Short mmCIF file of C-alpha atoms and ligand atoms in Angstrom, two decimals:
data_model
loop_
_atom_site.label_atom_id
_atom_site.label_comp_id
_atom_site.label_asym_id
_atom_site.label_seq_id
_atom_site.Cartn_x
_atom_site.Cartn_y
_atom_site.Cartn_z
CA MET A 1 -51.44 72.37 -52.66
CA THR A 2 -53.33 74.30 -55.00
CA SER A 3 -51.26 73.72 -58.10
CA ASP A 4 -49.23 70.71 -59.42
CA ARG A 5 -45.99 72.84 -58.81
CA LEU A 6 -46.54 73.63 -55.22
CA PRO A 7 -46.91 70.38 -53.67
CA THR A 8 -44.01 69.06 -55.36
CA LEU A 9 -41.44 69.73 -52.84
CA LEU A 10 -43.85 69.21 -49.98
CA ARG A 11 -44.85 65.85 -51.23
CA LEU A 12 -41.24 65.21 -51.83
CA ALA A 13 -40.39 65.71 -48.35
CA ARG A 14 -43.58 64.00 -47.13
CA GLY A 15 -43.14 60.93 -48.93
CA LEU A 16 -39.39 60.75 -47.89
CA CYS A 17 -40.28 61.42 -44.19
CA ALA A 18 -43.13 58.88 -44.25
CA ALA A 19 -40.62 56.42 -45.27
CA GLY A 20 -38.10 57.53 -42.55
CA VAL A 21 -35.74 59.18 -44.78
CA LEU A 22 -34.58 62.79 -44.63
CA ALA A 23 -35.05 65.23 -47.53
CA TRP A 24 -31.53 66.27 -47.71
CA LEU A 25 -30.26 62.82 -48.43
CA PHE A 26 -32.21 63.16 -51.37
CA VAL A 27 -30.80 66.40 -52.40
CA ALA A 28 -27.31 64.74 -52.02
CA GLY A 29 -28.46 61.80 -54.10
CA LEU A 30 -29.56 63.91 -57.02
CA ALA A 31 -26.52 66.16 -56.80
CA GLY A 32 -24.70 62.84 -57.93
CA PHE A 33 -27.18 62.02 -60.55
CA ALA A 34 -26.81 65.71 -62.31
CA VAL A 35 -23.31 65.11 -62.92
CA ALA A 36 -23.69 61.26 -63.94
CA SER A 37 -24.60 60.88 -67.88
CA PRO A 38 -28.14 60.02 -67.27
CA ASP A 39 -29.04 58.21 -70.39
CA THR A 40 -26.16 55.96 -71.48
CA SER A 41 -26.64 53.22 -68.93
CA PHE A 42 -30.18 53.65 -67.67
CA SER A 43 -31.56 50.90 -70.01
CA SER A 44 -28.83 48.29 -68.30
CA PHE A 45 -29.87 49.76 -64.97
CA VAL A 46 -33.74 48.74 -65.58
CA GLU A 47 -32.35 45.36 -66.86
CA SER A 48 -30.33 44.96 -63.73
CA LEU A 49 -33.72 45.09 -61.98
CA TRP A 50 -35.23 41.80 -63.71
CA PRO A 51 -33.45 39.31 -61.61
CA PRO A 52 -34.61 40.54 -58.25
CA ALA A 53 -38.13 41.17 -59.72
CA GLN A 54 -37.98 37.75 -61.14
CA ALA A 55 -37.17 36.27 -58.08
CA ARG A 56 -39.97 38.11 -56.24
CA GLY A 57 -42.76 36.54 -58.82
CA VAL A 58 -42.96 39.44 -61.21
CA THR A 59 -43.52 38.19 -64.83
CA ARG A 60 -41.51 39.34 -67.69
CA ALA A 61 -44.78 40.54 -69.20
CA THR A 62 -45.61 42.67 -66.02
CA PHE A 63 -41.72 43.92 -65.95
CA ASP A 64 -41.81 45.02 -69.70
CA ALA A 65 -45.21 46.62 -69.57
CA ALA A 66 -44.13 48.70 -66.57
CA PHE A 67 -40.77 49.95 -68.06
CA LYS A 68 -42.29 50.34 -71.60
CA GLY A 69 -40.88 53.97 -72.82
CA VAL A 70 -39.57 54.67 -69.35
CA THR A 71 -36.65 57.21 -69.24
CA PRO A 72 -35.21 58.98 -66.37
CA ASP A 73 -37.21 62.14 -65.60
CA PRO A 74 -35.07 65.31 -65.94
CA ALA A 75 -37.82 67.29 -64.08
CA LEU A 76 -36.82 65.62 -60.93
CA ILE A 77 -33.26 67.78 -61.20
CA GLY A 78 -35.39 70.87 -61.73
CA ILE A 79 -37.22 70.24 -58.62
CA VAL A 80 -33.73 70.16 -56.58
CA ASP A 81 -32.83 73.31 -58.40
CA ARG A 82 -35.99 75.10 -57.22
CA GLN A 83 -35.41 74.04 -53.76
CA THR A 84 -34.65 76.74 -51.24
CA GLU A 85 -33.64 76.46 -47.81
CA PHE A 86 -36.35 77.78 -46.18
CA VAL A 87 -38.46 76.96 -43.00
CA LYS A 88 -41.84 78.18 -42.01
CA PRO A 89 -42.69 78.87 -38.53
CA ILE A 90 -45.34 76.09 -37.35
CA TRP A 91 -48.09 78.88 -36.97
CA GLU A 92 -47.82 79.33 -40.82
CA ASN A 93 -47.97 75.96 -41.49
CA LEU A 94 -50.92 75.46 -39.25
CA ALA A 95 -52.89 78.66 -40.62
CA SER A 96 -52.71 77.07 -44.14
CA ALA A 97 -53.64 73.74 -42.97
CA LEU A 98 -56.66 74.78 -41.16
CA SER A 99 -57.87 77.07 -43.78
CA ALA A 100 -61.59 77.88 -43.73
CA GLN A 101 -61.85 75.91 -47.13
CA ARG A 102 -60.03 72.82 -45.83
CA VAL A 103 -62.27 72.78 -42.87
CA SER A 104 -65.68 73.22 -44.63
CA GLN A 105 -64.72 70.67 -47.14
CA GLY A 106 -63.76 68.19 -44.56
CA LYS A 107 -67.12 68.63 -42.78
CA ALA A 108 -68.79 68.09 -46.03
CA LYS A 109 -66.73 64.89 -46.79
CA ALA A 110 -67.55 63.60 -43.25
CA ALA A 111 -71.20 63.92 -43.83
CA GLN A 112 -71.08 62.43 -47.37
CA TRP A 113 -69.21 59.50 -46.33
CA ALA A 114 -70.62 59.17 -42.66
CA ASP A 115 -71.82 55.54 -43.10
CA MET A 116 -68.77 54.36 -44.38
CA LEU A 117 -66.43 56.21 -41.74
CA ALA A 118 -68.59 54.60 -39.24
CA ARG A 119 -67.88 51.22 -40.67
CA MET A 120 -64.46 52.11 -40.80
CA GLU A 121 -64.09 53.08 -37.35
CA LYS A 122 -65.77 49.79 -36.32
CA VAL A 123 -63.36 47.51 -38.45
CA PHE A 124 -60.10 49.42 -37.65
CA GLY A 125 -60.80 51.23 -34.49
CA VAL A 126 -59.26 54.34 -35.68
CA ASP A 127 -60.89 57.88 -35.08
CA ARG A 128 -62.53 59.08 -38.48
CA TYR A 129 -61.52 62.60 -37.95
CA ALA A 130 -57.66 61.85 -37.93
CA VAL A 131 -57.91 60.01 -41.35
CA LEU A 132 -60.32 62.75 -42.86
CA ALA A 133 -57.73 65.10 -41.86
CA ILE A 134 -54.94 63.10 -43.34
CA TRP A 135 -56.97 63.03 -46.52
CA GLY A 136 -57.35 66.90 -46.48
CA MET A 137 -53.52 67.48 -45.69
CA GLU A 138 -52.13 64.96 -48.29
CA THR A 139 -54.43 65.71 -51.19
CA GLY A 140 -57.04 68.33 -50.43
CA TYR A 141 -59.34 65.32 -50.20
CA GLY A 142 -58.42 63.76 -53.46
CA ALA A 143 -58.11 67.02 -55.55
CA PHE A 144 -54.53 66.68 -55.88
CA ILE A 145 -53.21 63.13 -56.15
CA GLY A 146 -50.18 63.41 -58.24
CA LYS A 147 -50.18 62.73 -62.09
CA GLN A 148 -46.61 61.13 -62.31
CA ASN A 149 -45.69 57.80 -63.42
CA VAL A 150 -44.67 56.16 -60.33
CA ILE A 151 -42.42 53.62 -62.17
CA ARG A 152 -40.48 56.64 -64.06
CA VAL A 153 -40.05 58.48 -60.57
CA LEU A 154 -38.75 55.57 -58.56
CA ALA A 155 -36.52 54.50 -61.48
CA THR A 156 -35.02 57.71 -61.93
CA LEU A 157 -34.31 58.23 -58.05
CA ALA A 158 -33.11 54.51 -57.95
CA TYR A 159 -30.99 55.20 -60.74
CA ALA A 160 -29.44 58.30 -58.90
CA LYS A 161 -29.01 55.86 -56.20
CA TYR A 162 -29.97 58.19 -53.49
CA GLN A 163 -30.29 57.10 -50.07
CA GLY A 164 -28.89 53.55 -50.79
CA ASP A 165 -31.46 51.25 -51.90
CA PHE A 166 -34.54 52.99 -50.66
CA ALA A 167 -36.07 53.97 -54.26
CA LYS A 168 -35.17 50.43 -55.70
CA GLU A 169 -36.78 48.60 -52.82
CA GLU A 170 -40.10 50.99 -53.54
CA LEU A 171 -39.65 50.34 -57.35
CA LEU A 172 -39.67 46.55 -56.72
CA ASP A 173 -42.72 47.04 -54.49
CA ALA A 174 -44.48 48.84 -57.23
CA LEU A 175 -43.84 46.01 -59.65
CA ASP A 176 -45.60 43.60 -57.07
CA ILE A 177 -48.41 45.93 -57.05
CA LEU A 178 -48.81 45.79 -61.01
CA GLN A 179 -48.15 41.92 -60.76
CA ALA A 180 -50.89 41.89 -58.00
CA GLY A 181 -53.26 43.28 -60.75
CA ASP A 182 -54.88 46.12 -58.59
CA VAL A 183 -53.94 48.62 -61.29
CA THR A 184 -52.53 48.88 -64.68
CA PRO A 185 -49.17 50.55 -65.42
CA ALA A 186 -51.06 53.72 -66.54
CA GLN A 187 -53.15 53.85 -63.48
CA LEU A 188 -50.03 53.73 -61.30
CA ARG A 189 -49.54 57.50 -60.66
CA GLY A 190 -48.35 59.36 -57.90
CA SER A 191 -46.24 62.47 -56.81
CA TRP A 192 -42.62 63.36 -57.56
CA ALA A 193 -41.68 61.21 -54.60
CA GLY A 194 -43.77 58.06 -56.04
CA ALA A 195 -46.36 58.63 -53.05
CA MET A 196 -49.62 57.40 -54.58
CA GLY A 197 -53.04 57.99 -54.25
CA GLN A 198 -55.81 59.90 -52.25
CA THR A 199 -53.68 59.63 -49.15
CA GLN A 200 -50.36 59.38 -50.71
CA PHE A 201 -48.98 55.66 -49.80
CA LEU A 202 -45.49 54.78 -50.89
CA PRO A 203 -45.45 51.13 -52.66
CA SER A 204 -44.20 49.54 -49.36
CA SER A 205 -47.23 50.90 -47.69
CA PHE A 206 -49.59 50.02 -50.47
CA LYS A 207 -48.31 46.50 -50.25
CA ALA A 208 -48.37 46.24 -46.39
CA PHE A 209 -51.64 48.23 -45.66
CA ALA A 210 -53.88 48.69 -48.49
CA VAL A 211 -57.34 46.99 -48.36
CA ASP A 212 -60.23 46.94 -50.55
CA PHE A 213 -63.13 48.37 -48.69
CA ASP A 214 -65.64 49.08 -51.15
CA GLY A 215 -66.01 45.27 -51.93
CA ASP A 216 -65.07 45.41 -55.84
CA GLY A 217 -61.92 43.00 -55.46
CA ARG A 218 -59.51 45.53 -56.14
CA ARG A 219 -57.44 47.89 -53.53
CA ASP A 220 -57.81 51.21 -55.61
CA ILE A 221 -56.38 54.03 -53.45
CA TRP A 222 -56.32 56.33 -56.48
CA THR A 223 -60.32 56.61 -57.16
CA SER A 224 -62.09 54.66 -54.53
CA VAL A 225 -62.55 56.84 -51.28
CA PRO A 226 -63.58 53.76 -49.30
CA ASP A 227 -60.36 51.98 -50.14
CA ALA A 228 -58.09 54.95 -49.78
CA LEU A 229 -59.48 55.89 -46.17
CA ALA A 230 -59.83 52.50 -44.91
CA SER A 231 -56.13 51.64 -46.22
CA THR A 232 -55.11 54.71 -44.11
CA ALA A 233 -56.83 53.77 -41.03
CA ASN A 234 -55.24 50.35 -41.48
CA PHE A 235 -51.78 51.99 -41.51
CA LEU A 236 -52.57 54.12 -38.38
CA LYS A 237 -54.03 50.68 -36.67
CA ASN A 238 -50.89 48.96 -37.48
CA GLN A 239 -48.79 51.75 -36.31
CA GLY A 240 -50.48 51.32 -32.80
CA TRP A 241 -53.50 53.62 -32.76
CA SER A 242 -55.51 53.35 -29.62
CA GLY A 243 -59.23 53.27 -30.38
CA GLY A 244 -61.31 55.50 -27.93
CA GLN A 245 -58.11 57.50 -26.98
CA PRO A 246 -57.94 61.32 -28.38
CA TRP A 247 -54.76 62.38 -30.08
CA GLY A 248 -54.33 64.94 -27.45
CA PHE A 249 -55.85 68.35 -26.43
CA GLU A 250 -54.93 71.84 -25.68
CA VAL A 251 -53.99 72.68 -22.23
CA VAL A 252 -53.30 75.55 -20.02
CA LEU A 253 -50.13 75.79 -18.18
CA PRO A 254 -49.72 77.31 -14.64
CA LYS A 255 -47.81 80.61 -14.24
CA GLY A 256 -44.05 79.82 -13.61
CA PHE A 257 -44.45 76.32 -15.11
CA GLU A 258 -40.99 74.76 -15.83
CA ALA A 259 -40.70 72.23 -18.67
CA THR A 260 -38.26 69.44 -17.83
CA HIS A 261 -35.74 67.37 -19.81
CA GLY A 262 -37.35 64.68 -22.08
CA GLU A 263 -40.85 66.22 -21.67
CA GLU A 264 -41.85 65.63 -25.19
CA SER A 265 -40.98 61.83 -24.89
CA LYS A 266 -41.69 61.17 -21.41
CA PHE A 267 -45.35 59.75 -20.99
CA ALA A 268 -46.91 60.51 -17.66
CA PRO A 269 -50.64 59.73 -16.32
CA TYR A 270 -53.04 62.75 -16.49
CA SER A 271 -53.08 62.55 -12.65
CA GLU A 272 -49.52 63.55 -12.61
CA TRP A 273 -50.16 66.55 -15.11
CA LYS A 274 -53.17 67.89 -12.97
CA GLY A 275 -50.49 67.62 -10.01
CA ARG A 276 -48.33 70.04 -11.89
CA GLY A 277 -51.15 72.51 -12.16
CA VAL A 278 -51.80 71.69 -15.93
CA THR A 279 -55.63 72.30 -16.75
CA ARG A 280 -57.85 72.28 -19.98
CA PRO A 281 -59.49 75.18 -21.34
CA GLY A 282 -62.92 76.25 -20.15
CA GLY A 283 -62.60 73.93 -17.11
CA ALA A 284 -62.76 70.57 -19.30
CA GLU A 285 -61.75 67.47 -17.30
CA MET A 286 -58.86 65.36 -18.03
CA PRO A 287 -59.51 61.81 -19.38
CA GLY A 288 -60.18 59.49 -16.60
CA SER A 289 -57.10 57.37 -17.56
CA GLY A 290 -54.28 57.17 -19.89
CA GLU A 291 -51.15 59.25 -20.32
CA ALA A 292 -49.64 61.63 -22.46
CA THR A 293 -46.72 64.03 -22.81
CA LEU A 294 -46.25 67.76 -23.03
CA LEU A 295 -45.93 69.49 -26.42
CA ILE A 296 -45.04 73.26 -26.61
CA PRO A 297 -43.82 73.56 -30.18
CA ALA A 298 -43.20 77.51 -29.81
CA GLY A 299 -42.05 77.36 -26.12
CA LEU A 300 -44.11 79.07 -23.38
CA ARG A 301 -45.07 81.69 -25.74
CA GLY A 302 -47.38 79.68 -27.53
CA PRO A 303 -50.28 77.12 -27.00
CA ALA A 304 -49.54 73.98 -24.71
CA PHE A 305 -50.79 70.63 -25.62
CA LEU A 306 -51.07 67.26 -23.77
CA VAL A 307 -50.52 64.37 -26.72
CA THR A 308 -51.10 60.73 -26.50
CA HIS A 309 -49.63 57.83 -28.14
CA ASN A 310 -51.92 58.25 -31.06
CA PHE A 311 -50.07 61.70 -31.93
CA LYS A 312 -46.68 59.73 -32.18
CA VAL A 313 -48.74 57.50 -34.57
CA ILE A 314 -49.87 60.27 -36.68
CA LYS A 315 -45.96 61.17 -36.88
CA THR A 316 -45.26 57.99 -38.16
CA TYR A 317 -47.22 59.07 -41.47
CA ASN A 318 -44.86 62.05 -41.72
CA ASN A 319 -42.30 62.47 -39.12
CA SER A 320 -42.78 66.16 -38.44
CA THR A 321 -44.63 67.86 -35.36
CA SER A 322 -45.84 70.78 -37.54
CA TYR A 323 -47.49 68.10 -39.79
CA ALA A 324 -48.82 66.00 -37.00
CA LEU A 325 -50.45 69.10 -35.09
CA SER A 326 -52.01 70.23 -38.41
CA VAL A 327 -53.67 66.72 -38.82
CA ALA A 328 -54.73 66.72 -35.17
CA LEU A 329 -56.08 70.27 -35.37
CA LEU A 330 -57.82 69.88 -38.56
CA GLY A 331 -59.52 66.78 -37.29
CA ASP A 332 -60.83 68.60 -34.35
CA ARG A 333 -62.23 71.63 -36.55
CA ILE A 334 -63.92 69.06 -38.72
CA ALA A 335 -65.53 67.35 -35.67
CA GLY A 336 -66.60 70.71 -34.72
CA ARG A 337 -64.43 70.94 -31.34
CA PRO A 338 -63.46 74.33 -30.21
CA ALA A 339 -60.45 76.16 -31.40
CA LEU A 340 -57.17 77.12 -29.54
CA VAL A 341 -57.60 79.44 -26.65
CA GLY A 342 -53.54 80.03 -26.85
CA THR A 343 -52.31 82.31 -29.38
CA TRP A 344 -49.12 81.71 -31.50
CA PRO A 345 -46.07 84.36 -31.20
CA VAL A 346 -46.52 85.26 -35.00
CA LYS A 347 -44.28 88.12 -34.47
CA GLU A 348 -41.38 86.20 -33.48
CA ARG A 349 -38.74 85.75 -35.80
CA ILE A 350 -37.58 82.17 -35.97
CA LEU A 351 -34.32 80.96 -36.93
CA ASP A 352 -33.45 80.31 -40.67
CA VAL A 353 -31.84 77.00 -41.60
CA ALA A 354 -28.24 78.29 -41.41
CA GLU A 355 -29.03 80.08 -37.91
CA ALA A 356 -30.63 76.76 -36.76
CA LYS A 357 -27.72 74.70 -38.07
CA GLU A 358 -25.36 76.69 -36.37
CA LEU A 359 -27.23 76.55 -33.08
CA GLN A 360 -27.52 72.92 -33.50
CA THR A 361 -23.63 72.71 -34.14
CA ARG A 362 -22.66 74.90 -31.22
CA LEU A 363 -24.86 72.93 -28.89
CA LYS A 364 -23.46 69.46 -30.16
CA ASP A 365 -19.86 70.81 -29.70
CA MET A 366 -21.07 71.88 -26.15
CA GLY A 367 -22.01 68.08 -25.47
CA TYR A 368 -25.89 68.42 -26.22
CA ASP A 369 -27.55 65.58 -27.89
CA VAL A 370 -29.28 67.45 -30.95
CA GLY A 371 -29.53 64.49 -33.29
CA ILE A 372 -28.88 65.11 -36.80
CA ILE A 373 -27.69 68.71 -37.84
CA ASP A 374 -30.25 69.54 -40.34
CA GLY A 375 -31.33 73.13 -39.76
CA LYS A 376 -34.90 71.71 -38.64
CA ILE A 377 -35.52 72.14 -34.88
CA GLY A 378 -37.37 68.99 -34.28
CA GLU A 379 -38.08 66.94 -31.01
CA GLN A 380 -34.62 66.02 -30.39
CA ALA A 381 -33.13 69.46 -30.86
CA ARG A 382 -35.94 71.10 -28.85
CA ASP A 383 -35.02 68.89 -25.94
CA ALA A 384 -31.26 69.93 -26.19
CA ILE A 385 -32.28 73.66 -26.13
CA LEU A 386 -34.48 73.00 -23.05
CA THR A 387 -31.81 71.10 -21.23
CA TYR A 388 -29.27 74.11 -21.97
CA GLN A 389 -31.73 76.63 -20.95
CA ALA A 390 -32.45 74.70 -17.61
CA LYS A 391 -28.71 74.40 -16.99
CA SER A 392 -27.80 78.30 -17.85
CA GLY A 393 -30.69 79.41 -15.38
CA LEU A 394 -33.02 80.43 -18.31
CA VAL A 395 -36.84 79.51 -18.51
CA PRO A 396 -36.71 76.04 -20.14
CA ASP A 397 -39.30 75.75 -22.82
CA GLY A 398 -37.16 74.35 -25.91
CA PHE A 399 -37.84 77.22 -28.27
CA PRO A 400 -34.85 78.78 -30.20
CA THR A 401 -34.78 82.28 -30.55
CA LEU A 402 -32.22 84.86 -31.99
CA ALA A 403 -31.10 85.81 -28.52
CA LEU A 404 -30.72 82.24 -27.48
CA LEU A 405 -28.29 81.79 -30.30
CA GLN A 406 -26.52 84.80 -29.53
CA ARG A 407 -25.87 83.51 -25.94
CA VAL A 408 -24.62 80.39 -27.10
CA ARG A 409 -22.44 82.09 -29.70
CA ALA A 410 -21.01 84.06 -26.60
CA GLY A 411 -20.07 80.90 -25.07
CA HIS A 412 -22.35 81.06 -21.98
CA1 CA B 1 -61.80 48.45 -54.07
#
């Protein structure tokens, strides 16, 4: 996230994932857009938005000001053209997320905003380090908040009709924001996917969760750090964040530990994990109460974690294990908590998208529940792999390797 170009696709996927939409559907939508004639009916498309906007209480003056000079954005097509099917291993994402610079900047921001963050924790009951880490991950603590005209981006996407009415609904929400008067059309800036401000809120999230925390009477997630961070805390609170609970922590698994079906979704009390021989590094105690699930994103070859409901709450910001673990561990580093003792299998070649899709397809054909076949090995696919491994007499850990794919290909 060091240039305007680099975050484009990341932000695109992130913005869409945050809304529960898959990036590939976006690609499918714009493929249709590319063959349509983009300019001829754009103005009539915009005009078709007036009745629903008016019904929501948007005035004609606000509507006209929002769309003044707005045309479809051909750069969005270029973004799709540049998109390559490419998946990075989680350890590469983490290495970039936890860069020394991002950690040290996070510590500086934590000190600079300490009083406000304390007040934020008191009001919303959300851990300051999770919020700081989201800020760092989303925009490099406000350094890269996106300069796109949000109305133009969302109008382009809505006109392309990708993913049904998703972009249209966000566009109407953006008009509501303008009507409410928090920002002018010129100030309504964001990413290529319409995510806005210091912590990249979509318009619907802004409407639902943005708060004025610096007391100037406006919700300004673009230039007010207190507003942006408190809005993020409010979002997390409303997704079910439990105050006083950690996101989770690293654990050490005993030799011969066997993961079981549904491990990532089944919460069990800490006492049960202790009973299975799970410990914390350095002899640290498990919390006295609460429950957690096991997360082994690189299988038994990599670090293991017990994660709480708060980890799942972080995933509502961006439904990716890699993202949520980046936020969690970046927050830990900013807080000065110890680094991982486990090591990632950095020499392991992970499956590329085509291979991952093939594995998903073959497992599905064999009757396993792999979820959507998208070439991404998420929670559901890991669980299907784990179940297959257990049934095949392999050590079950849910991590896909080339050897595993070859075994599945051979029909074992
Ligand atoms: Ca404010």
